[in-house]
Tab-separated table of C-alpha atoms in Angstrom:
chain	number	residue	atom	x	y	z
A	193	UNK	CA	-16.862	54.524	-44.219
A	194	UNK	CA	-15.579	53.103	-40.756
A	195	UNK	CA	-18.584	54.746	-39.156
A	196	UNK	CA	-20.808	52.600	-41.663
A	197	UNK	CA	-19.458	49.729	-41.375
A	198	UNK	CA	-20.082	49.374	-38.126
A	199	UNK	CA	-23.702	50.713	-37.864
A	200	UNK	CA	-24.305	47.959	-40.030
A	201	UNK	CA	-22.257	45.263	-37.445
A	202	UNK	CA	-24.706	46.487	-34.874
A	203	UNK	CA	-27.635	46.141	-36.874
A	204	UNK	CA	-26.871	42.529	-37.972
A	205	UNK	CA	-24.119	41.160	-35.713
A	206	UNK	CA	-25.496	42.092	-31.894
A	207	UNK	CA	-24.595	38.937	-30.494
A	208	UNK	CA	-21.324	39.277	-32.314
A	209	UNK	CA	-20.864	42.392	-30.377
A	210	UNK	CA	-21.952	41.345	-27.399
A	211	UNK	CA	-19.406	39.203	-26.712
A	212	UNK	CA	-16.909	41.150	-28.483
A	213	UNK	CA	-17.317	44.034	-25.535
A	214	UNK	CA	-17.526	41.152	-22.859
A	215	UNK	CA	-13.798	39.992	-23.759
A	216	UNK	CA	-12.907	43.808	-23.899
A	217	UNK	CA	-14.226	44.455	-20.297
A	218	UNK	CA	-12.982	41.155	-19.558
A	219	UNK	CA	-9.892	41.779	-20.617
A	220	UNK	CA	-9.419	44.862	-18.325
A	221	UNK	CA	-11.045	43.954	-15.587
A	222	UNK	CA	-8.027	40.974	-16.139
A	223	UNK	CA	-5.294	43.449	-16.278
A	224	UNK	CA	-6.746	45.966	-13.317
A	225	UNK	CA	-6.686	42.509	-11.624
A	226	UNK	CA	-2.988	41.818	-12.946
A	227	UNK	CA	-1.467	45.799	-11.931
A	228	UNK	CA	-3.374	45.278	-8.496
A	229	UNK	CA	-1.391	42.156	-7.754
A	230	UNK	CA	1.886	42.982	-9.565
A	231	UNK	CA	3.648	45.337	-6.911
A	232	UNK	CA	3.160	42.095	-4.471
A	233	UNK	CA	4.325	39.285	-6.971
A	234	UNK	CA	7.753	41.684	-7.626
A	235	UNK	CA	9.125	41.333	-4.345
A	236	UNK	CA	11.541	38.097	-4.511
A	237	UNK	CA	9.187	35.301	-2.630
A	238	UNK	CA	10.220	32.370	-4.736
C-alpha cells in the first residue's frame, strides 16, 4: 500500500520530491556540519 502510494508521489509530485530530498540532504549535510564543530564549541570559551 505504502509502496503505492508513493510510486504514485513520484509520478505526479516530482518537484514535490525534489525538494523534499534537498531538505533531507540538507538537513544532514547541517548536522555532519553541527557534530564536526561540536567537540570545539564544548570546551568552555564563553
Amino acid at each position: 500500500m505504502l509502496r503505492v502510494r508513493l510510486l504514485v508521489f513520484l509520478l505526479f509530485e516530482p518537484e514535490e520530491l525534489t525538494t523534499i530530498v534537498k531538505y533531507l540532504v540538507y538537513q544532514m549535510e547541517l548536522t555532519r556540519c553541527l557534530m564536526l564543530k561540536l567537540p570545539g564549541q564544548l570546551s568552555p570559551s564563553s
